[in-house]
Coordinates of C-alpha atoms in Angstrom, one line a residue:
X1 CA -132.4 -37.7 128.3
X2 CA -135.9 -36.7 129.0
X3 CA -137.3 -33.5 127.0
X4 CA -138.0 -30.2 129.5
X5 CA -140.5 -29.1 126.3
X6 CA -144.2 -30.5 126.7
X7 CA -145.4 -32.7 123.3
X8 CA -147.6 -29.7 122.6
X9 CA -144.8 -27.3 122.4
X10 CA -142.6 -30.4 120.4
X11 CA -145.1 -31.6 118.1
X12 CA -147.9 -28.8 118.4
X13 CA -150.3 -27.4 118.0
X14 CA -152.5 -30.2 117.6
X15 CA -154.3 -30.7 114.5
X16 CA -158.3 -30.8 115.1
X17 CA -160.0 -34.3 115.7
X18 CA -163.3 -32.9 114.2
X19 CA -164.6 -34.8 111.3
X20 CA -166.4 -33.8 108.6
X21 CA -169.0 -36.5 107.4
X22 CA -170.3 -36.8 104.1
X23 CA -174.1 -37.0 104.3
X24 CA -174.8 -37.1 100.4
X25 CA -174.1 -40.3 98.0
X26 CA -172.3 -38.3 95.8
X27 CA -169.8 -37.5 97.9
X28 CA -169.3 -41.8 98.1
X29 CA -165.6 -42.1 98.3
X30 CA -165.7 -45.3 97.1
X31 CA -166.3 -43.4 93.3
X32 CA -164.1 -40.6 94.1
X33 CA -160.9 -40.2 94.5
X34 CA -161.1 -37.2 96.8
X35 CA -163.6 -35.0 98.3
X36 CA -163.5 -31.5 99.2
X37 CA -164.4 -30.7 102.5
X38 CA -166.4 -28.0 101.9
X39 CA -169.0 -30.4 99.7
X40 CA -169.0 -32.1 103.2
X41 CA -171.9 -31.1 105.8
X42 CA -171.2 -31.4 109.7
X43 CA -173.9 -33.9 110.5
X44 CA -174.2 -36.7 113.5
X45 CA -173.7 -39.7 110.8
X46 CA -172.1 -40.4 107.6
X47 CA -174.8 -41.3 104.9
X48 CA -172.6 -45.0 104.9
X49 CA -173.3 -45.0 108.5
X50 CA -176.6 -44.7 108.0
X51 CA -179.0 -48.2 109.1
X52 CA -176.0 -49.9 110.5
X53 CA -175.1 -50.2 114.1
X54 CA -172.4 -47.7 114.5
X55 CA -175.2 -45.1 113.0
X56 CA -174.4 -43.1 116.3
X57 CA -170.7 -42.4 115.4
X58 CA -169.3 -39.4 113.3
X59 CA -166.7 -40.3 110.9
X60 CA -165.1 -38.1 108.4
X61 CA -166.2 -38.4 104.5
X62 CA -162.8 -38.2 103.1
X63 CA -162.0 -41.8 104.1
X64 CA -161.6 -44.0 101.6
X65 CA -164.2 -47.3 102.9
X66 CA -162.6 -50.4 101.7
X67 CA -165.4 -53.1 103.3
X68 CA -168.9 -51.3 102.5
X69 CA -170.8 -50.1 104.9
X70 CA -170.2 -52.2 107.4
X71 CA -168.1 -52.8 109.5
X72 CA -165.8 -49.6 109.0
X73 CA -162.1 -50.1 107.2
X74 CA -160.9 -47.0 105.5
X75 CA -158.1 -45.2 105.3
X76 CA -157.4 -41.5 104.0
X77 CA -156.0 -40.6 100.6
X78 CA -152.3 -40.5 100.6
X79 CA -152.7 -36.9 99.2
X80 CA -154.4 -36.1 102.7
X81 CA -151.7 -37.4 104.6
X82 CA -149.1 -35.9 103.0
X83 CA -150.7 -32.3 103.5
X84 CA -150.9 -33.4 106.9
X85 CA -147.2 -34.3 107.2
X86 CA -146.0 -35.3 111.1
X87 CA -148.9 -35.3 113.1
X88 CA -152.4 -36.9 111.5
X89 CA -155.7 -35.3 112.5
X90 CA -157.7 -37.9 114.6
X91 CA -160.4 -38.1 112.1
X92 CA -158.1 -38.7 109.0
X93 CA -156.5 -41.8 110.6
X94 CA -156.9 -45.4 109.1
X95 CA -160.0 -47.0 110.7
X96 CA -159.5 -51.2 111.2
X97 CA -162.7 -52.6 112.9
X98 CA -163.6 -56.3 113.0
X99 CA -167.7 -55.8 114.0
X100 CA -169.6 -53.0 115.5
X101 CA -167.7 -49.7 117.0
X102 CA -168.5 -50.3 120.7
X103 CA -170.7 -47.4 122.3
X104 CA -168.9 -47.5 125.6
X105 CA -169.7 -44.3 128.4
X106 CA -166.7 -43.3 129.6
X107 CA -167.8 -43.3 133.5
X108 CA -169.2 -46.6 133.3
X109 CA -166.0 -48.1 131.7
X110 CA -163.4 -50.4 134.3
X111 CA -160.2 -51.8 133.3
X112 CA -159.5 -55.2 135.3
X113 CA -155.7 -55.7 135.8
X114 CA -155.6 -59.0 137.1
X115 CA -154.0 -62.7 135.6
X116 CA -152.6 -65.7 137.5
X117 CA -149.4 -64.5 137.9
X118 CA -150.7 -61.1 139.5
X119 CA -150.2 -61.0 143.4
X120 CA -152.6 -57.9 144.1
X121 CA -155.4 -57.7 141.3
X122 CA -157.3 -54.6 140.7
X123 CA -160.0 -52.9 138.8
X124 CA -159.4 -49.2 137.8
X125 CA -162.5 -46.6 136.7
X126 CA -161.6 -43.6 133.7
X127 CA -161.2 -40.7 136.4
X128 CA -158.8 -43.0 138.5
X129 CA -156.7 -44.1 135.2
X130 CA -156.4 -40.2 134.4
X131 CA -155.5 -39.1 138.1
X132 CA -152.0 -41.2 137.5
X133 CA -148.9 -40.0 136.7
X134 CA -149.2 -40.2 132.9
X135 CA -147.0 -39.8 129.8
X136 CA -147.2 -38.5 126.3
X137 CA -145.7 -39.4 123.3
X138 CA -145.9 -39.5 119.5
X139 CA -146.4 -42.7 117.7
X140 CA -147.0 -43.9 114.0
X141 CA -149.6 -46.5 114.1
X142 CA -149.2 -48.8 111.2
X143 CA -151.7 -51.6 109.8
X144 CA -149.5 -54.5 109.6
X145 CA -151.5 -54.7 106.2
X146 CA -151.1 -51.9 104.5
X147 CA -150.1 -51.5 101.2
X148 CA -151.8 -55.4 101.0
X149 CA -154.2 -54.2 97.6
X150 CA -150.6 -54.4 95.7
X151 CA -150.7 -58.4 97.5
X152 CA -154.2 -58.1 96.2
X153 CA -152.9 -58.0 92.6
X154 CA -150.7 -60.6 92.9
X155 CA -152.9 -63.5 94.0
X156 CA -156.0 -62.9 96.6
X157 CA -155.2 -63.0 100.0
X158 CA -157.5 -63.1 103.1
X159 CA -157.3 -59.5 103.5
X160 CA -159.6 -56.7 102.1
X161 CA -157.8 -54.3 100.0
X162 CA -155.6 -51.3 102.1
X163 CA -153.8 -49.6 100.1
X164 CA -150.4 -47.1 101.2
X165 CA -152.4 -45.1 104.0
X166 CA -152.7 -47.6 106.6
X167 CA -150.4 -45.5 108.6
X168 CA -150.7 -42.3 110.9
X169 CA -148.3 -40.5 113.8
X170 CA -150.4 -39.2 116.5
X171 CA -149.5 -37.6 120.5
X172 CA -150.6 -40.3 123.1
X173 CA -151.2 -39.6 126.3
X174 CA -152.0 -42.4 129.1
X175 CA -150.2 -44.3 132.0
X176 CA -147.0 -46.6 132.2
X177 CA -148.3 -49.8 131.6
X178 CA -145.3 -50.9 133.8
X179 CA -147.0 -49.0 136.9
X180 CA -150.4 -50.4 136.4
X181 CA -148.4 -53.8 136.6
X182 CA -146.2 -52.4 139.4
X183 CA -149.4 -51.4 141.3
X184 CA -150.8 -54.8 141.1
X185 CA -147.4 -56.4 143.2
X186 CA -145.8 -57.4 139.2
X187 CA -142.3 -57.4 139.8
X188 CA -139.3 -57.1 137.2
X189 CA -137.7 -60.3 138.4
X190 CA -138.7 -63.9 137.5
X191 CA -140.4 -62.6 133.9
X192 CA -139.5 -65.8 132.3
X193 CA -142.1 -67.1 129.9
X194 CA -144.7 -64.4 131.3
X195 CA -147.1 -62.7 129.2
X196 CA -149.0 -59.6 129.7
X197 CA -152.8 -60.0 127.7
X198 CA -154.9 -57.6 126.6
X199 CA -158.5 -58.2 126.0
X200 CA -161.1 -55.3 124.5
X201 CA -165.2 -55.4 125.0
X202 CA -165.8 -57.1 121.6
X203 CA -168.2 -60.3 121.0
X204 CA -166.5 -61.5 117.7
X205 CA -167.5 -64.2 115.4
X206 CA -165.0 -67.0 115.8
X207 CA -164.8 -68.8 112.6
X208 CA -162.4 -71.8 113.2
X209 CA -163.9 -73.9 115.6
X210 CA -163.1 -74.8 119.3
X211 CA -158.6 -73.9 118.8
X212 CA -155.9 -76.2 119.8
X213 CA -156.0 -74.9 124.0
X214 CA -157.8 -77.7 126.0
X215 CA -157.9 -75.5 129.0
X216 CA -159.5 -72.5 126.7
X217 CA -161.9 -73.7 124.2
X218 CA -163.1 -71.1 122.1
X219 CA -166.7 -70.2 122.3
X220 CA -168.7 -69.3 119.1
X221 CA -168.5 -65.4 120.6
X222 CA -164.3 -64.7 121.3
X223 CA -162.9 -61.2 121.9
X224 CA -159.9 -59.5 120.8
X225 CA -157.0 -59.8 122.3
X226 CA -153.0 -60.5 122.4
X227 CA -150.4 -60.2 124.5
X228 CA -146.5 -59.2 125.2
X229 CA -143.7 -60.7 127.0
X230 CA -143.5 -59.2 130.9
X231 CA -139.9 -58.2 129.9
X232 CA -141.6 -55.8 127.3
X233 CA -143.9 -54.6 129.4
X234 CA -141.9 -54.0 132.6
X235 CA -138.8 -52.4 130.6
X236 CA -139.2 -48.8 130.4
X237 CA -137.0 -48.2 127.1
X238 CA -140.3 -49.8 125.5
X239 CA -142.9 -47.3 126.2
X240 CA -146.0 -49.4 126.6
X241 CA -148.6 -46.8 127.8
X242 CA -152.6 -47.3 128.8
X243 CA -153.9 -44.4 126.6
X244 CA -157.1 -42.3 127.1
X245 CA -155.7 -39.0 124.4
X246 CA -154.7 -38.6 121.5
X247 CA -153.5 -35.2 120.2
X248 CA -154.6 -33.6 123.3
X249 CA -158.3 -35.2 123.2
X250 CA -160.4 -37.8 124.2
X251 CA -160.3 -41.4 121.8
X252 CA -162.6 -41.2 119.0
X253 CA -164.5 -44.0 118.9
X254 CA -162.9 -45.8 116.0
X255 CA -160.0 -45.6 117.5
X256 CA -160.9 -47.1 121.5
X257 CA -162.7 -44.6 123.1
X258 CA -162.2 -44.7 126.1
X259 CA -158.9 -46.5 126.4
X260 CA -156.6 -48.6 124.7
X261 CA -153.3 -50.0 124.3
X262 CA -150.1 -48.5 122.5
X263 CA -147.1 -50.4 121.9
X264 CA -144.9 -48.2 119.9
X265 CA -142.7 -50.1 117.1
X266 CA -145.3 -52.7 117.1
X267 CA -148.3 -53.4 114.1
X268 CA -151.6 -51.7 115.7
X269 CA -153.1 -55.1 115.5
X270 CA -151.8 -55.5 118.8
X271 CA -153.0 -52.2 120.2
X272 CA -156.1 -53.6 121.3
X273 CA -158.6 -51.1 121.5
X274 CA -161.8 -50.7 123.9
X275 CA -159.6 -52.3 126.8
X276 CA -161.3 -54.1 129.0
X277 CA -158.7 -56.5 130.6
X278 CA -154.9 -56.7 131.3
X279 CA -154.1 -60.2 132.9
X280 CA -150.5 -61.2 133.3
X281 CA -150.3 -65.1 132.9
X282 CA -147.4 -67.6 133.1
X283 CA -147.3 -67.8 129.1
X284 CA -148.6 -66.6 126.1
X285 CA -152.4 -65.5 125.4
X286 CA -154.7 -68.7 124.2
X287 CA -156.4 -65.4 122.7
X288 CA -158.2 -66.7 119.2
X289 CA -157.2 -63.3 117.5
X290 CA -153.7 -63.7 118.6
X291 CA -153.2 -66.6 116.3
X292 CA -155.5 -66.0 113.4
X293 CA -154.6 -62.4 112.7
X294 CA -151.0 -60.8 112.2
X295 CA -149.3 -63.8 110.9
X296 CA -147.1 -63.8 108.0
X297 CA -147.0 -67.7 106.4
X298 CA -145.1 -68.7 104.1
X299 CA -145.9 -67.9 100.3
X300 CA -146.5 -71.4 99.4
X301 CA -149.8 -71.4 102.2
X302 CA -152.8 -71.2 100.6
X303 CA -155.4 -71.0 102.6
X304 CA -156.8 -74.6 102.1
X305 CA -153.4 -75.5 102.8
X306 CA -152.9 -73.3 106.3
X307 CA -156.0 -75.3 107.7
X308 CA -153.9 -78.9 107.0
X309 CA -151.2 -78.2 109.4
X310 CA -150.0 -75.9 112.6
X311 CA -149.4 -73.4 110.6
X312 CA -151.7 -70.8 112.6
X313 CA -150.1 -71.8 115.8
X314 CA -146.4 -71.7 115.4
X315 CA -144.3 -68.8 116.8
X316 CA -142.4 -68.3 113.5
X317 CA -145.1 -66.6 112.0
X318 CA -146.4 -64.2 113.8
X319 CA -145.9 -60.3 113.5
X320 CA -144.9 -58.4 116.2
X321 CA -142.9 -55.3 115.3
X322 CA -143.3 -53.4 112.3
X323 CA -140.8 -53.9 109.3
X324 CA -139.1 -51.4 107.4
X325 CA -141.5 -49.3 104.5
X326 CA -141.5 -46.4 102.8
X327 CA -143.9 -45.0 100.1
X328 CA -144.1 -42.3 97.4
X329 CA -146.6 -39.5 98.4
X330 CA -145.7 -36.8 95.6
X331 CA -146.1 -37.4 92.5
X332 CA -149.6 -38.7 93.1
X333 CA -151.3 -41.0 91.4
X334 CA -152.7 -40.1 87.4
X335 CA -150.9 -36.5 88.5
X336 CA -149.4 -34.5 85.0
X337 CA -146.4 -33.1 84.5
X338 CA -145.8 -30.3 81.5
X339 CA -143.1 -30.8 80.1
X340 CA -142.8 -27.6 78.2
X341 CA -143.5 -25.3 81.5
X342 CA -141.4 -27.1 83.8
X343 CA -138.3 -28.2 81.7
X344 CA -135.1 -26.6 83.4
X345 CA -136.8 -26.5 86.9
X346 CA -136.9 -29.3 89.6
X347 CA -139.6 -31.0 91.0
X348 CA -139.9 -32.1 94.5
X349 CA -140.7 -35.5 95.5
X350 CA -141.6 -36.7 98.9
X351 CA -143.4 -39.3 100.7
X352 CA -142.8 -41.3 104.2
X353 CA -140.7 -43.8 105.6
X354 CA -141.1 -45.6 108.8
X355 CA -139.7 -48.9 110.6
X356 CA -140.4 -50.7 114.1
X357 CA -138.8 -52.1 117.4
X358 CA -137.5 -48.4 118.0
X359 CA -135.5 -48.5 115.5
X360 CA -134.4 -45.1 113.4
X361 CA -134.6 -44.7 109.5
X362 CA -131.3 -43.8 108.6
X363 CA -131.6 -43.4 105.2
X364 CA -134.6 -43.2 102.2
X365 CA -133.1 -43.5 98.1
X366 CA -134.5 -42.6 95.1
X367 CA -133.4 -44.6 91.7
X368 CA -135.3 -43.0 88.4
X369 CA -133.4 -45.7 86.9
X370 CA -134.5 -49.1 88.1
X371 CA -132.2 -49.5 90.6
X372 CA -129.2 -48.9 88.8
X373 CA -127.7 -46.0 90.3
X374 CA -129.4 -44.6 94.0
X375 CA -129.8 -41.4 95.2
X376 CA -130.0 -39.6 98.8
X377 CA -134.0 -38.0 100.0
X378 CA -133.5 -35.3 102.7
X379 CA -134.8 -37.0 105.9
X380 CA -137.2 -34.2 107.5
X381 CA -136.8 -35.3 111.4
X382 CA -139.1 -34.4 113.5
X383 CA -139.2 -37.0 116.9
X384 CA -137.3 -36.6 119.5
X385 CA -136.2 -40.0 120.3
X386 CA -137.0 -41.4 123.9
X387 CA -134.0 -41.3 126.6
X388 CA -133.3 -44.7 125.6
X389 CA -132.3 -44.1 122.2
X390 CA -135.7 -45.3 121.0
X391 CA -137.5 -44.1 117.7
X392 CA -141.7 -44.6 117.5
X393 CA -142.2 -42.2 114.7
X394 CA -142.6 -42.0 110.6
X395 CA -140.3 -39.7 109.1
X396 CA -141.3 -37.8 105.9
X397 CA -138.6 -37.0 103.0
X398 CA -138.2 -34.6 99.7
X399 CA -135.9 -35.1 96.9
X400 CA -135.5 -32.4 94.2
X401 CA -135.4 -34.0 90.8
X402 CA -134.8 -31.9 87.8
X403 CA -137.4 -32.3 85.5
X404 CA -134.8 -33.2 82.7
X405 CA -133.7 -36.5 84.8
X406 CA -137.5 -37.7 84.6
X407 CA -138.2 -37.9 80.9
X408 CA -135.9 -40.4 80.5
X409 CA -137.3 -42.3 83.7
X410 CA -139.4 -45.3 83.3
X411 CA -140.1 -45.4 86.9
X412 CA -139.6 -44.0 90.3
X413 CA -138.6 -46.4 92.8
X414 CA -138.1 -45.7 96.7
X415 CA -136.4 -47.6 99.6
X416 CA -135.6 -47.1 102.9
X417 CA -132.9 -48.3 105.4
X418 CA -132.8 -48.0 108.9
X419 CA -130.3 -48.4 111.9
X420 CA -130.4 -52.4 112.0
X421 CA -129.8 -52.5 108.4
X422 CA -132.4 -53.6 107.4
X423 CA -133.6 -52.2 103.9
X424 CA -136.7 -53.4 101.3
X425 CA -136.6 -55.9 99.1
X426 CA -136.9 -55.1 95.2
X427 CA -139.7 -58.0 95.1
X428 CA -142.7 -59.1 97.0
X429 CA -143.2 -61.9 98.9
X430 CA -146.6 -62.8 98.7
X431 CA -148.2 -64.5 102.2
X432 CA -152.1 -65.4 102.8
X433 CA -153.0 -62.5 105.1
X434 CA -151.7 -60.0 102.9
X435 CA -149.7 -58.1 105.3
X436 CA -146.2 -57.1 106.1
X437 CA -145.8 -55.8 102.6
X438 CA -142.6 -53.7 102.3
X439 CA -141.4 -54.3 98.5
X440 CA -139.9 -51.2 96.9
X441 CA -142.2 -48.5 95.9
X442 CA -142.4 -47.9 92.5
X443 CA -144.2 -45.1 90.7
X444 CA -144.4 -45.5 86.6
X445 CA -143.6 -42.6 84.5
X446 CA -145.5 -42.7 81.1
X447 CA -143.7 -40.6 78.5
X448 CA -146.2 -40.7 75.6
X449 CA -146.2 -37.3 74.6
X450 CA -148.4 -37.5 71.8
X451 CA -151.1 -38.9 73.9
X452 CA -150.9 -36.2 76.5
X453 CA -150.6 -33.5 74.0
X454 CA -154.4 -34.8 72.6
X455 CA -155.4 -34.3 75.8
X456 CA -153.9 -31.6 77.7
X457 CA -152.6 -29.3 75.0
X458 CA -149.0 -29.9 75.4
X459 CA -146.7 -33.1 76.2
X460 CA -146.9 -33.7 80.1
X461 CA -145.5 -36.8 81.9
X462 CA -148.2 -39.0 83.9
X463 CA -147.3 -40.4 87.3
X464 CA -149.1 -43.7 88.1
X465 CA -149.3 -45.6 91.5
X466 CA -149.2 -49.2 91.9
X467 CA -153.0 -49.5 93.1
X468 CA -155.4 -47.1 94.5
X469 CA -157.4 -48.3 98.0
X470 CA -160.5 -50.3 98.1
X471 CA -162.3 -50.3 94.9
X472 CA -161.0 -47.0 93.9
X473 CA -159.8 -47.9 90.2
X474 CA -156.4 -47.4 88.9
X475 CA -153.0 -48.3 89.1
X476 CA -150.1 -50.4 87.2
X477 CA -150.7 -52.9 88.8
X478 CA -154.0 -53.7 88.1
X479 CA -153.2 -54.9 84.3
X480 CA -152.1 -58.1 83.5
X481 CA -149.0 -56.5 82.1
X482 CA -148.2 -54.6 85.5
X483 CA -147.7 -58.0 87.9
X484 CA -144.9 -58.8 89.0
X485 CA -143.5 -62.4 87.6
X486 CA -142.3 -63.6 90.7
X487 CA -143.5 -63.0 94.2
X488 CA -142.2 -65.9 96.0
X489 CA -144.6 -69.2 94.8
X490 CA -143.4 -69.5 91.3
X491 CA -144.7 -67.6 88.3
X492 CA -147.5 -65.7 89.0
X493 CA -148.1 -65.5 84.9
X494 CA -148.6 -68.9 83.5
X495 CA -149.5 -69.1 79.8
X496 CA -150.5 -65.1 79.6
X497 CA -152.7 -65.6 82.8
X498 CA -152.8 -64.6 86.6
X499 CA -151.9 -67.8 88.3

């Protein structure tokens, strides 16, 4: 049933969308592990901003970049998110650009709704979109390659190195997609084989020649795009909205000022941002992005070996809804644990769980024993789930541990389940794009207490992550004793080597 509250007096208030740029070097997060904000100086750019085209946008200096300057990817430090908790500040959110961050004026901007299949096509300003009955909801946005550094580790994929904080819950506000369509004659009847597409403002490189559409060769410019089944789009249990707000505010730019798409329970590589055009056509999009991003291929595909075949092109592989993940937040990554001030106490453990389609994570387990015996994390629910039953958000857990359980732990692992059943595997599956990674979490304990005692004064357990974002150094998983020996293409060690 729908909610009498507002998403304000749910979810509220809103966390502020004002960033904080870093505008000295030292404050480079790709050296630090975090920055406090007060070292930070509200400024127009970021000094990484600084002599590259998106100098005119303000970004916040706590984000971890993870492709140099330019174009922006980053992502916040977990330990940011998890102070956060629910609801992400605008500003702290993952940032995933393929070129420049369009400069786009907000009264200048049209969206086209139009498409061969559309009887009565349209084109729709900003201060028309936002006269329109609207609707507001929370939804986690999630990179469909996050966590991919762990990938990273494994064997190099195609993807640059996101580590567990490509993920964050914000408040959308915007308009039915299913009324635009109704508006423009769309019916629900005879959806059959129809897409809805989505196209932003970008002039992209396109990298793999003319694609295998006669009727729609690719240029050496293509934009982003991708598209949905009409029987998505038209059904109202799916929440497809054309969003303007987020967290009661106008788009940052990063994140598609002025408008983009949301389709909750889906990877936000098909949110297109900076939306430009909605076309509904009588099948899928020929968009080039739509096949040569958000695929998961088989472990065996290399990438000389994915440009030999159809392997691009075939429905099998691509990602559509999320999958279930979870991740440990807390204990953070090199944190320390003394052992003489804390034994006989409990420490609390928490992190996030999330899963896609609108489906609901039922449960998150903690094993300090490698799986052999599983125990229950309090769930802290905070969505309200749509009228349909439907569930867009993360949820963040805590488990109390006694401190005495933990020195005998050689790691931490966590797993989620959620209403399908669906749970994560204990090991990775390696695929070329790096992405749909949803392996069990596993923090190490390290229990040398002579070693800490040198260095802290007294023996202290240290907690260590699999890999820390970007170039950020650190993790298990970045020794040659920390890979994993299978991950889905045979040994990755062969003869004491990374294969």
């Amino acid at each position: 049933m729908a909610h009498p509250l507002s998403c304000e007096a749910l979810y509220g208030p809103y966390p502020s969308g004002l960033p904080v740029p870093c505008v000295h070097p030292d404050d480079d997060k790709d050296t630090k592990t975090t920055t406090d904000p007060s070292s930070c100086h509200r400024a127009n750019t970021d000094f990484r901003d600084v002599g590259t085209p998106d100098h005119w946008t303000t970004r916040d200096g706590r984000l971890v970049r993870l492709t140099g300057r330019h174009p922006c990817n980053a992502e916040p430090p977990l330990t940011t998110l998890q102070q956060h908790d629910f609801i992400t500040p605008t500003h702290l959110q993952f940032v995933r650009n393929h070129g420049i961050c369009p400069q786009i004026v907000w009264d200048e901007h049209v969206i086209s709704i139009a498409g061969s299949c559309t009887p009565k096509p349209f084109d729709l300003s900003m201060n028309e979109l936002v006269r329109m009955p609207s609707k507001e909801l929370p939804v986690t946005l999630v990179c469909a390659g996050n966590r991919r550094k762990e990938q990273n580790m494994v064997r190099e994929t195609a993807g640059f190195n996101f580590g567990p904080s490509a993920a964050a819950t914000s408040v959308w506000k915007g308009v039915p997609l299913r009324d635009l369509l109704r508006k423009a004659g769309i019916s629900d009847q005879d959806m059959h084989g129809k897409h809805v597409e989505f196209i932003g403002v970008e002039d992209l490189p396109n990298k793999v020649g003319p694609g295998p559409f006669q009727e729609e060769k690719w240029g050496k410019l293509v934009k982003f795009g991708t598209s949905v089944p009409l029987s998505r789009a038209m059904n109202p249990a799916y929440d497809i909205i054309v969003a303007y707000e987020a967290n009661g505010e106008r788009l940052l730019p990063d994140h598609g000022f002025p408008v983009r798409i949301i389709i909750p329970g889906y990877v936000a590589g098909r949110m297109i941002k900076w939306l430009r055009h909605i076309n509904v056509l009588p099948h899928e999009t020929r968009n080039h992005y739509h096949y040569h991003d958000n695929r998961i291929l088989p472990p065996q595909i290399t990438a000389e070996e994915s440009a030999k075949g159809n392997w691009w092109y075939d429905p099998s592989y691509i990602i559509l809804e999320l999958n279930i993940n979870s991740v440990i937040a807390s204990p953070c990554h090199n944190e320390m644990l003394s052992i003489a001030k804390n034994i006989g106490k409990d420490y609390t453990m928490s992190g996030y769980s999330y899963s896609g389609g609108g489906r609901m994570v039922t449960r998150v387990e903690i094993s300090l024993d490698q799986g052999l015996h599983w125990h229950l994390a309090k769930i802290h629910r905070k969505e309200r789930p749509n009228e349909y039953g439907m569930h867009w958000c993360w949820v963040w857990w805590t488990m109390d541990v006694p401190v005495s359980d933990l020195l005998g732990s050689r790691e931490i692992w966590c797993r989620a389940w959620d209403s399908g059943n669906n749970t994560q595997p204990e090991n990775m599956t390696w695929n070329l794009m790096g992405q749909g990674n949803n392996s069990i979490y596993r923090v190490r304990v390290d229990t040398n207490r002579n070693h800490m005692a040198q260095k802290h004064g007294d023996p202290s357990l240290r907690f260590e992550h699999p890999t820390q974002p970007g170039k950020l150094k650190g993790g298990w998983m970045t020794t040659l004793a920390g890979k994993p020996r299978i991950a889905g293409f045979g040994p990755t060690i062969v003869d004491g080597a990374k294969s």
